[in-house]
């Protein structure tokens, strides 16, 4: 794989970093990791654009500089999309992608078809933070950049739990720890600690969850009025689907939240057998083999019926159920 210097070819002086809509810990950590690394080691005009994200992630250095450029006509020499599997999912700053002189994409989604001029996509990496680390010179990673990359990696690996974690992931995490970061605090504050309201909505989703397919599938749905009642936003619903998947006997967990009239954002997680990225892709979404998402229309009944028919087909194909 090429190093970051090979992406930063001649005549590149201005760079925009953009993440995906509803940025999660990997997206924010990776975008800010890249921003910090470029600020530390280069004299370039760099901007970073991100949609609203969890307050706990704003400890990262230069978070106050996010979205600092307010000139919509600014044209960048290079726009780098980070952790974004498809062009339509680019978040704030996506308009700069259209006008950029050069585009690049750094990602780890299996569903990423490579929508930029330069594509660095490693589906086997557990987080975009890991892909970035490999592009950087380890000696030039500051403590602040290490904090960002470590955050990215723990968020997309469930704190080193998922099967996407490799020996290399742990070596990288070890090197980042060696930079003097407060790793224990990062895990506690950004991954596990939740506001009272977030815990309440998690409890509600678990309480009202329903098992299907002899307990192999579980789903829960949060309505727009529920979200209003508990005063939560979509970013506060992160982690609910992983909790559903933790249910004994479950192979696939489905979590829905209402985004409009007869419109739901769907999160899918699987344990061992089902490739949920295929199910999500069928409905215009994407993601990873064991974590994917899409947006679907219709009643909750329709959405669940459609999803479970695809899940059932995959299970039948491998002789399950
Ligand atoms: P989540 O369920 O946490 O929203 O997303 C799980 C994974 O699926 C993430 O890696 C995310 O990028 C991907 N994903 C979620 N929703 C969509 C979608 O609507 N389109 C695509 N292409 N990917 C999605
Ligand atoms: Mn990611």
mmCIF file of C-alpha atoms and ligand atoms in Angstrom:
data_model
loop_
_atom_site.group_PDB
_atom_site.id
_atom_site.type_symbol
_atom_site.label_atom_id
_atom_site.label_comp_id
_atom_site.label_asym_id
_atom_site.label_seq_id
_atom_site.Cartn_x
_atom_site.Cartn_y
_atom_site.Cartn_z
ATOM 1 C CA UNK A 1 0.000 0.000 0.000
ATOM 2 C CA UNK A 2 1.078 3.526 -0.761
ATOM 3 C CA UNK A 3 1.981 5.844 2.086
ATOM 4 C CA UNK A 4 0.217 9.151 2.654
ATOM 5 C CA UNK A 5 3.066 11.001 0.923
ATOM 6 C CA UNK A 6 2.140 9.275 -2.295
ATOM 7 C CA UNK A 7 -1.389 10.672 -2.092
ATOM 8 C CA UNK A 8 -0.044 14.162 -1.340
ATOM 9 C CA UNK A 9 1.493 14.590 -4.756
ATOM 10 C CA UNK A 10 2.947 17.820 -6.132
ATOM 11 C CA UNK A 11 0.774 20.905 -6.369
ATOM 12 C CA UNK A 12 -1.363 19.896 -3.440
ATOM 13 C CA UNK A 13 -1.535 22.750 -0.994
ATOM 14 C CA UNK A 14 -5.130 22.733 0.176
ATOM 15 C CA UNK A 15 -6.864 19.640 1.542
ATOM 16 C CA UNK A 16 -10.339 18.942 2.860
ATOM 17 C CA UNK A 17 -11.068 15.874 4.980
ATOM 18 C CA UNK A 18 -14.690 14.718 4.952
ATOM 19 C CA UNK A 19 -16.422 11.932 6.859
ATOM 20 C CA UNK A 20 -19.766 10.176 6.493
ATOM 21 C CA UNK A 21 -23.240 11.179 7.620
ATOM 22 C CA UNK A 22 -23.980 10.489 11.317
ATOM 23 C CA UNK A 23 -20.247 10.123 12.102
ATOM 24 C CA UNK A 24 -19.344 7.429 14.628
ATOM 25 C CA UNK A 25 -16.188 7.007 16.721
ATOM 26 C CA UNK A 26 -14.179 5.521 13.868
ATOM 27 C CA UNK A 27 -15.204 8.279 11.472
ATOM 28 C CA UNK A 28 -14.472 11.129 13.894
ATOM 29 C CA UNK A 29 -11.280 9.512 15.220
ATOM 30 C CA UNK A 30 -9.994 8.816 11.706
ATOM 31 C CA UNK A 31 -10.814 12.260 10.306
ATOM 32 C CA UNK A 32 -9.249 13.960 13.318
ATOM 33 C CA UNK A 33 -6.292 11.554 13.298
ATOM 34 C CA UNK A 34 -5.560 12.479 9.696
ATOM 35 C CA UNK A 35 -6.084 16.182 10.435
ATOM 36 C CA UNK A 36 -3.712 16.090 13.430
ATOM 37 C CA UNK A 37 -1.082 14.122 11.493
ATOM 38 C CA UNK A 38 -1.145 16.564 8.575
ATOM 39 C CA UNK A 39 -1.010 19.580 10.915
ATOM 40 C CA UNK A 40 1.904 18.068 12.841
ATOM 41 C CA UNK A 41 4.048 17.114 9.874
ATOM 42 C CA UNK A 42 3.200 19.321 6.879
ATOM 43 C CA UNK A 43 2.678 22.967 6.044
ATOM 44 C CA UNK A 44 -0.599 22.610 4.195
ATOM 45 C CA UNK A 45 -3.947 24.394 4.287
ATOM 46 C CA UNK A 46 -6.107 21.634 5.792
ATOM 47 C CA UNK A 47 -9.789 21.761 6.715
ATOM 48 C CA UNK A 48 -11.927 19.041 8.253
ATOM 49 C CA UNK A 49 -15.694 18.736 7.874
ATOM 50 C CA UNK A 50 -17.943 16.645 10.088
ATOM 51 C CA UNK A 51 -21.645 16.451 10.903
ATOM 52 C CA UNK A 52 -22.723 16.717 14.503
ATOM 53 C CA UNK A 53 -21.237 13.916 16.666
ATOM 54 C CA UNK A 54 -21.187 12.639 20.257
ATOM 55 C CA UNK A 55 -19.850 15.232 22.693
ATOM 56 C CA UNK A 56 -17.569 12.649 24.335
ATOM 57 C CA UNK A 57 -15.448 12.596 21.156
ATOM 58 C CA UNK A 58 -14.703 16.302 21.221
ATOM 59 C CA UNK A 59 -11.697 15.785 23.533
ATOM 60 C CA UNK A 60 -9.598 15.242 20.396
ATOM 61 C CA UNK A 61 -7.147 18.032 19.626
ATOM 62 C CA UNK A 62 -8.353 20.602 17.077
ATOM 63 C CA UNK A 63 -12.020 19.578 17.470
ATOM 64 C CA UNK A 64 -12.720 23.310 17.734
ATOM 65 C CA UNK A 65 -11.395 23.707 14.171
ATOM 66 C CA UNK A 66 -13.962 21.366 12.590
ATOM 67 C CA UNK A 67 -16.026 23.160 9.891
ATOM 68 C CA UNK A 68 -13.952 26.333 10.356
ATOM 69 C CA UNK A 69 -14.103 27.273 6.659
ATOM 70 C CA UNK A 70 -17.360 29.013 5.842
ATOM 71 C CA UNK A 71 -16.653 29.789 2.188
ATOM 72 C CA UNK A 72 -18.803 27.418 0.095
ATOM 73 C CA UNK A 73 -16.927 28.344 -3.096
ATOM 74 C CA UNK A 74 -13.540 27.201 -1.787
ATOM 75 C CA UNK A 75 -11.920 24.773 -4.207
ATOM 76 C CA UNK A 76 -9.494 22.249 -2.747
ATOM 77 C CA UNK A 77 -6.535 20.663 -4.469
ATOM 78 C CA UNK A 78 -7.451 17.412 -2.734
ATOM 79 C CA UNK A 79 -10.527 16.144 -0.901
ATOM 80 C CA UNK A 80 -10.069 12.983 1.165
ATOM 81 C CA UNK A 81 -13.182 10.992 2.110
ATOM 82 C CA UNK A 82 -12.563 8.968 5.267
ATOM 83 C CA UNK A 83 -14.553 5.923 6.494
ATOM 84 C CA UNK A 84 -17.272 6.587 3.929
ATOM 85 C CA UNK A 85 -18.414 3.547 1.956
ATOM 86 C CA UNK A 86 -20.257 5.358 -0.766
ATOM 87 C CA UNK A 87 -20.273 8.784 -2.316
ATOM 88 C CA UNK A 88 -23.904 9.430 -1.400
ATOM 89 C CA UNK A 89 -23.089 8.996 2.279
ATOM 90 C CA UNK A 90 -20.557 11.812 2.474
ATOM 91 C CA UNK A 91 -21.514 14.176 5.275
ATOM 92 C CA UNK A 92 -20.788 17.870 5.719
ATOM 93 C CA UNK A 93 -18.308 19.133 3.139
ATOM 94 C CA UNK A 94 -19.526 16.722 0.452
ATOM 95 C CA UNK A 95 -19.986 19.658 -1.958
ATOM 96 C CA UNK A 96 -16.200 20.168 -1.952
ATOM 97 C CA UNK A 97 -15.802 16.627 -3.259
ATOM 98 C CA UNK A 98 -17.529 17.714 -6.490
ATOM 99 C CA UNK A 99 -15.225 20.657 -7.151
ATOM 100 C CA UNK A 100 -11.946 19.140 -5.899
ATOM 101 C CA UNK A 101 -9.009 18.975 -8.300
ATOM 102 C CA UNK A 102 -8.229 15.507 -6.972
ATOM 103 C CA UNK A 103 -10.167 13.071 -4.777
ATOM 104 C CA UNK A 104 -9.043 10.257 -2.500
ATOM 105 C CA UNK A 105 -10.832 7.766 -0.284
ATOM 106 C CA UNK A 106 -9.489 5.960 2.777
ATOM 107 C CA UNK A 107 -11.843 3.284 4.044
ATOM 108 C CA UNK A 108 -12.411 -0.293 5.206
ATOM 109 C CA UNK A 109 -15.975 -1.083 4.030
ATOM 110 C CA UNK A 110 -16.336 -4.214 1.926
ATOM 111 C CA UNK A 111 -19.181 -2.507 0.046
ATOM 112 C CA UNK A 112 -16.946 0.387 -1.060
ATOM 113 C CA UNK A 113 -16.655 0.203 -4.852
ATOM 114 C CA UNK A 114 -13.974 2.930 -5.045
ATOM 115 C CA UNK A 115 -15.603 6.239 -5.970
ATOM 116 C CA UNK A 116 -12.466 8.417 -5.897
ATOM 117 C CA UNK A 117 -9.436 8.884 -8.118
ATOM 118 C CA UNK A 118 -7.186 7.358 -5.457
ATOM 119 C CA UNK A 119 -8.795 4.592 -3.376
ATOM 120 C CA UNK A 120 -7.230 3.017 -0.302
ATOM 121 C CA UNK A 121 -9.795 0.473 0.795
ATOM 122 C CA UNK A 122 -8.838 -2.377 3.099
ATOM 123 C CA UNK A 123 -11.920 -4.459 3.968
ATOM 124 C CA UNK A 124 -9.885 -6.605 6.350
ATOM 125 C CA UNK A 125 -8.923 -3.685 8.561
ATOM 126 C CA UNK A 126 -11.122 -3.434 11.652
ATOM 127 C CA UNK A 127 -11.380 0.374 11.446
ATOM 128 C CA UNK A 128 -10.477 3.224 9.133
ATOM 129 C CA UNK A 129 -8.154 4.263 11.963
ATOM 130 C CA UNK A 130 -6.141 1.116 11.269
ATOM 131 C CA UNK A 131 -5.996 1.850 7.508
ATOM 132 C CA UNK A 132 -4.713 5.351 8.281
ATOM 133 C CA UNK A 133 -2.082 4.099 10.712
ATOM 134 C CA UNK A 134 -0.579 2.001 7.916
ATOM 135 C CA UNK A 135 -0.386 5.086 5.695
ATOM 136 C CA UNK A 136 1.451 7.081 8.356
ATOM 137 C CA UNK A 137 5.056 7.018 9.444
ATOM 138 C CA UNK A 138 4.768 5.614 12.991
ATOM 139 C CA UNK A 139 7.595 7.833 14.242
ATOM 140 C CA UNK A 140 5.690 10.932 13.151
ATOM 141 C CA UNK A 141 2.513 10.063 15.059
ATOM 142 C CA UNK A 142 2.089 12.463 17.973
ATOM 143 C CA UNK A 143 0.316 11.631 21.214
ATOM 144 C CA UNK A 144 -2.685 13.655 19.989
ATOM 145 C CA UNK A 145 -2.871 11.773 16.683
ATOM 146 C CA UNK A 146 -2.516 8.507 18.615
ATOM 147 C CA UNK A 147 -5.509 9.455 20.793
ATOM 148 C CA UNK A 148 -7.635 9.916 17.674
ATOM 149 C CA UNK A 149 -6.549 6.667 16.006
ATOM 150 C CA UNK A 150 -6.940 4.652 19.218
ATOM 151 C CA UNK A 151 -10.476 6.023 19.620
ATOM 152 C CA UNK A 152 -11.259 5.087 16.009
ATOM 153 C CA UNK A 153 -10.024 1.529 16.497
ATOM 154 C CA UNK A 154 -11.802 0.813 19.778
ATOM 155 C CA UNK A 155 -15.117 2.110 18.439
ATOM 156 C CA UNK A 156 -15.213 -0.039 15.309
ATOM 157 C CA UNK A 157 -13.834 -3.128 17.036
ATOM 158 C CA UNK A 158 -16.130 -3.043 20.081
ATOM 159 C CA UNK A 159 -13.005 -2.483 22.203
ATOM 160 C CA UNK A 160 -11.069 -5.277 20.435
ATOM 161 C CA UNK A 161 -13.973 -7.713 20.617
ATOM 162 C CA UNK A 162 -14.999 -8.309 16.992
ATOM 163 C CA UNK A 163 -13.570 -10.921 14.653
ATOM 164 C CA UNK A 164 -12.222 -8.092 12.483
ATOM 165 C CA UNK A 165 -9.478 -7.621 15.107
ATOM 166 C CA UNK A 166 -6.140 -9.148 14.113
ATOM 167 C CA UNK A 167 -2.698 -9.519 15.622
ATOM 168 C CA UNK A 168 -1.759 -6.441 13.612
ATOM 169 C CA UNK A 169 -4.611 -4.459 15.194
ATOM 170 C CA UNK A 170 -3.176 -5.208 18.621
ATOM 171 C CA UNK A 171 0.359 -4.314 17.512
ATOM 172 C CA UNK A 172 -0.937 -0.968 16.234
ATOM 173 C CA UNK A 173 -2.910 -0.393 19.447
ATOM 174 C CA UNK A 174 0.249 -1.198 21.425
ATOM 175 C CA UNK A 175 2.295 1.337 19.478
ATOM 176 C CA UNK A 176 -0.419 3.969 19.999
ATOM 177 C CA UNK A 177 -0.445 3.205 23.743
ATOM 178 C CA UNK A 178 3.320 3.695 23.681
ATOM 179 C CA UNK A 179 2.740 7.324 22.688
ATOM 180 C CA UNK A 180 1.543 7.982 26.237
ATOM 181 C CA UNK A 181 -2.196 8.200 25.659
ATOM 182 C CA UNK A 182 -4.666 7.676 28.503
ATOM 183 C CA UNK A 183 -6.202 4.597 26.823
ATOM 184 C CA UNK A 184 -8.222 3.515 29.828
ATOM 185 C CA UNK A 185 -9.924 6.892 30.065
ATOM 186 C CA UNK A 186 -10.608 6.972 26.308
ATOM 187 C CA UNK A 187 -12.360 3.591 26.501
ATOM 188 C CA UNK A 188 -14.368 4.541 29.598
ATOM 189 C CA UNK A 189 -15.365 8.036 28.501
ATOM 190 C CA UNK A 190 -15.990 7.590 24.798
ATOM 191 C CA UNK A 191 -17.172 3.987 24.527
ATOM 192 C CA UNK A 192 -18.915 2.944 27.729
ATOM 193 C CA UNK A 193 -20.101 6.122 29.425
ATOM 194 C CA UNK A 194 -23.555 7.208 28.286
ATOM 195 C CA UNK A 195 -25.877 10.000 29.285
ATOM 196 C CA UNK A 196 -28.838 9.095 31.472
ATOM 197 C CA UNK A 197 -31.173 9.589 28.481
ATOM 198 C CA UNK A 198 -29.082 7.340 26.260
ATOM 199 C CA UNK A 199 -29.208 4.598 28.870
ATOM 200 C CA UNK A 200 -32.951 5.028 29.201
ATOM 201 C CA UNK A 201 -33.593 4.658 25.475
ATOM 202 C CA UNK A 202 -31.286 1.617 25.396
ATOM 203 C CA UNK A 203 -33.345 0.101 28.215
ATOM 204 C CA UNK A 204 -36.564 0.846 26.359
ATOM 205 C CA UNK A 205 -35.265 -0.752 23.142
ATOM 206 C CA UNK A 206 -34.190 -3.913 25.010
ATOM 207 C CA UNK A 207 -37.428 -4.092 26.985
ATOM 208 C CA UNK A 208 -39.543 -3.934 23.848
ATOM 209 C CA UNK A 209 -37.369 -6.193 21.676
ATOM 210 C CA UNK A 210 -39.037 -9.124 19.921
ATOM 211 C CA UNK A 211 -37.498 -12.451 18.955
ATOM 212 C CA UNK A 212 -38.255 -14.115 15.608
ATOM 213 C CA UNK A 213 -37.119 -17.230 13.766
ATOM 214 C CA UNK A 214 -36.920 -19.395 16.893
ATOM 215 C CA UNK A 215 -34.822 -16.791 18.677
ATOM 216 C CA UNK A 216 -32.192 -16.584 15.936
ATOM 217 C CA UNK A 217 -33.282 -13.077 15.033
ATOM 218 C CA UNK A 218 -34.187 -10.184 17.323
ATOM 219 C CA UNK A 219 -35.511 -6.750 16.504
ATOM 220 C CA UNK A 220 -36.450 -3.533 18.211
ATOM 221 C CA UNK A 221 -37.783 -0.237 16.929
ATOM 222 C CA UNK A 222 -37.685 3.297 18.316
ATOM 223 C CA UNK A 223 -40.329 5.707 17.015
ATOM 224 C CA UNK A 224 -39.773 9.408 16.418
ATOM 225 C CA UNK A 225 -42.067 10.155 19.370
ATOM 226 C CA UNK A 226 -39.957 7.895 21.633
ATOM 227 C CA UNK A 227 -36.887 9.844 20.593
ATOM 228 C CA UNK A 228 -38.612 13.101 21.405
ATOM 229 C CA UNK A 229 -39.818 11.779 24.771
ATOM 230 C CA UNK A 230 -36.326 10.704 25.866
ATOM 231 C CA UNK A 231 -34.784 13.794 24.228
ATOM 232 C CA UNK A 232 -32.342 11.781 22.136
ATOM 233 C CA UNK A 233 -30.944 12.208 18.644
ATOM 234 C CA UNK A 234 -29.906 9.450 16.190
ATOM 235 C CA UNK A 235 -26.299 9.669 17.424
ATOM 236 C CA UNK A 236 -27.576 8.653 20.902
ATOM 237 C CA UNK A 237 -28.832 5.342 19.534
ATOM 238 C CA UNK A 238 -25.344 3.997 18.757
ATOM 239 C CA UNK A 239 -24.696 0.730 20.546
ATOM 240 C CA UNK A 240 -28.301 -0.433 20.857
ATOM 241 C CA UNK A 241 -28.034 -2.950 18.029
ATOM 242 C CA UNK A 242 -24.838 -4.437 19.521
ATOM 243 C CA UNK A 243 -26.695 -4.923 22.800
ATOM 244 C CA UNK A 244 -29.490 -6.723 20.964
ATOM 245 C CA UNK A 245 -26.947 -9.002 19.269
ATOM 246 C CA UNK A 246 -25.546 -9.964 22.678
ATOM 247 C CA UNK A 247 -28.763 -11.870 23.355
ATOM 248 C CA UNK A 248 -28.099 -15.594 23.765
ATOM 249 C CA UNK A 249 -29.085 -17.663 20.709
ATOM 250 C CA UNK A 250 -29.345 -14.656 18.393
ATOM 251 C CA UNK A 251 -27.598 -14.746 15.009
ATOM 252 C CA UNK A 252 -28.930 -11.486 13.600
ATOM 253 C CA UNK A 253 -30.055 -8.329 15.386
ATOM 254 C CA UNK A 254 -32.132 -5.651 13.653
ATOM 255 C CA UNK A 255 -32.602 -2.190 15.047
ATOM 256 C CA UNK A 256 -34.841 0.423 13.426
ATOM 257 C CA UNK A 257 -35.504 4.026 14.183
ATOM 258 C CA UNK A 258 -38.078 6.198 12.493
ATOM 259 C CA UNK A 259 -36.650 8.949 10.298
ATOM 260 C CA UNK A 260 -39.883 10.049 8.581
ATOM 261 C CA UNK A 261 -43.370 8.920 7.624
ATOM 262 C CA UNK A 262 -43.037 5.195 6.842
ATOM 263 C CA UNK A 263 -39.248 5.585 6.727
ATOM 264 C CA UNK A 264 -36.754 3.759 8.940
ATOM 265 C CA UNK A 265 -33.000 3.732 9.365
ATOM 266 C CA UNK A 266 -31.987 0.092 9.673
ATOM 267 C CA UNK A 267 -28.976 -1.282 11.552
ATOM 268 C CA UNK A 268 -28.066 -4.935 11.128
ATOM 269 C CA UNK A 269 -25.568 -7.027 13.098
ATOM 270 C CA UNK A 270 -24.748 -10.722 12.765
ATOM 271 C CA UNK A 271 -22.690 -13.195 14.762
ATOM 272 C CA UNK A 272 -21.329 -16.032 12.603
ATOM 273 C CA UNK A 273 -23.376 -17.024 9.583
ATOM 274 C CA UNK A 274 -25.262 -14.219 7.903
ATOM 275 C CA UNK A 275 -23.582 -11.628 5.666
ATOM 276 C CA UNK A 276 -25.662 -8.575 6.572
ATOM 277 C CA UNK A 277 -23.796 -6.323 4.109
ATOM 278 C CA UNK A 278 -25.546 -8.313 1.339
ATOM 279 C CA UNK A 279 -28.942 -7.805 2.960
ATOM 280 C CA UNK A 280 -28.312 -4.056 3.392
ATOM 281 C CA UNK A 281 -26.939 -3.739 -0.160
ATOM 282 C CA UNK A 282 -30.152 -5.262 -1.536
ATOM 283 C CA UNK A 283 -32.008 -2.304 -0.028
ATOM 284 C CA UNK A 284 -29.539 0.312 -1.242
ATOM 285 C CA UNK A 285 -27.276 0.346 1.836
ATOM 286 C CA UNK A 286 -24.009 -1.342 2.668
ATOM 287 C CA UNK A 287 -21.378 -1.863 5.344
ATOM 288 C CA UNK A 288 -19.461 -4.868 6.595
ATOM 289 C CA UNK A 289 -20.194 -8.608 6.715
ATOM 290 C CA UNK A 290 -21.236 -8.441 10.379
ATOM 291 C CA UNK A 291 -22.382 -4.784 10.631
ATOM 292 C CA UNK A 292 -24.383 -3.017 7.967
ATOM 293 C CA UNK A 293 -27.222 -0.591 7.456
ATOM 294 C CA UNK A 294 -29.700 0.923 5.037
ATOM 295 C CA UNK A 295 -32.848 3.037 4.921
ATOM 296 C CA UNK A 296 -36.185 1.326 4.221
ATOM 297 C CA UNK A 297 -39.745 2.434 3.570
ATOM 298 C CA UNK A 298 -43.100 1.027 4.619
ATOM 299 C CA UNK A 299 -44.566 -0.128 7.922
ATOM 300 C CA UNK A 300 -42.397 -1.754 10.603
ATOM 301 C CA UNK A 301 -44.146 -5.007 9.695
ATOM 302 C CA UNK A 302 -43.124 -4.664 6.012
ATOM 303 C CA UNK A 303 -39.538 -3.741 6.864
ATOM 304 C CA UNK A 304 -39.065 -6.648 9.266
ATOM 305 C CA UNK A 305 -40.747 -9.103 6.901
ATOM 306 C CA UNK A 306 -38.526 -8.055 4.017
ATOM 307 C CA UNK A 307 -35.334 -8.204 6.070
ATOM 308 C CA UNK A 308 -36.098 -11.540 7.699
ATOM 309 C CA UNK A 309 -36.866 -13.176 4.361
ATOM 310 C CA UNK A 310 -33.330 -12.341 3.180
ATOM 311 C CA UNK A 311 -31.835 -13.451 6.486
ATOM 312 C CA UNK A 312 -33.792 -16.716 6.368
ATOM 313 C CA UNK A 313 -32.626 -17.412 2.803
ATOM 314 C CA UNK A 314 -28.998 -17.042 3.848
ATOM 315 C CA UNK A 315 -29.511 -19.291 6.869
ATOM 316 C CA UNK A 316 -31.238 -21.936 4.750
ATOM 317 C CA UNK A 317 -28.362 -21.855 2.274
ATOM 318 C CA UNK A 318 -25.945 -22.946 5.009
ATOM 319 C CA UNK A 319 -28.358 -25.477 6.484
ATOM 320 C CA UNK A 320 -29.369 -23.443 9.537
ATOM 321 C CA UNK A 321 -33.040 -23.537 10.484
HETATM 322 P P1 LIG B 1 -24.776 1.460 11.642
HETATM 323 O O1 LIG B 1 -25.724 0.321 11.792
HETATM 324 O O2 LIG B 1 -23.871 1.571 12.810
HETATM 325 O O3 LIG B 1 -25.435 2.737 11.225
HETATM 326 O O4 LIG B 1 -23.839 1.099 10.416
HETATM 327 C C1 LIG B 1 -23.147 -0.121 10.340
HETATM 328 C C2 LIG B 1 -22.258 -0.104 9.134
HETATM 329 O O5 LIG B 1 -23.035 -0.058 7.955
HETATM 330 C C3 LIG B 1 -21.345 1.111 9.093
HETATM 331 O O6 LIG B 1 -20.083 0.667 8.690
HETATM 332 C C4 LIG B 1 -21.973 2.024 8.073
HETATM 333 O O7 LIG B 1 -21.016 2.730 7.367
HETATM 334 C C5 LIG B 1 -22.747 1.084 7.169
HETATM 335 N N1 LIG B 1 -24.034 1.699 6.793
HETATM 336 C C6 LIG B 1 -25.037 2.036 7.620
HETATM 337 N N2 LIG B 1 -26.062 2.580 6.935
HETATM 338 C C7 LIG B 1 -25.687 2.601 5.633
HETATM 339 C C8 LIG B 1 -26.321 3.061 4.426
HETATM 340 O O8 LIG B 1 -27.451 3.568 4.420
HETATM 341 N N3 LIG B 1 -25.584 2.911 3.281
HETATM 342 C C9 LIG B 1 -24.353 2.333 3.263
HETATM 343 N N4 LIG B 1 -23.715 2.239 2.087
HETATM 344 N N5 LIG B 1 -23.733 1.910 4.374
HETATM 345 C C10 LIG B 1 -24.380 2.025 5.552
HETATM 346 MN MN1 LIG B 2 -15.459 2.516 10.244
#
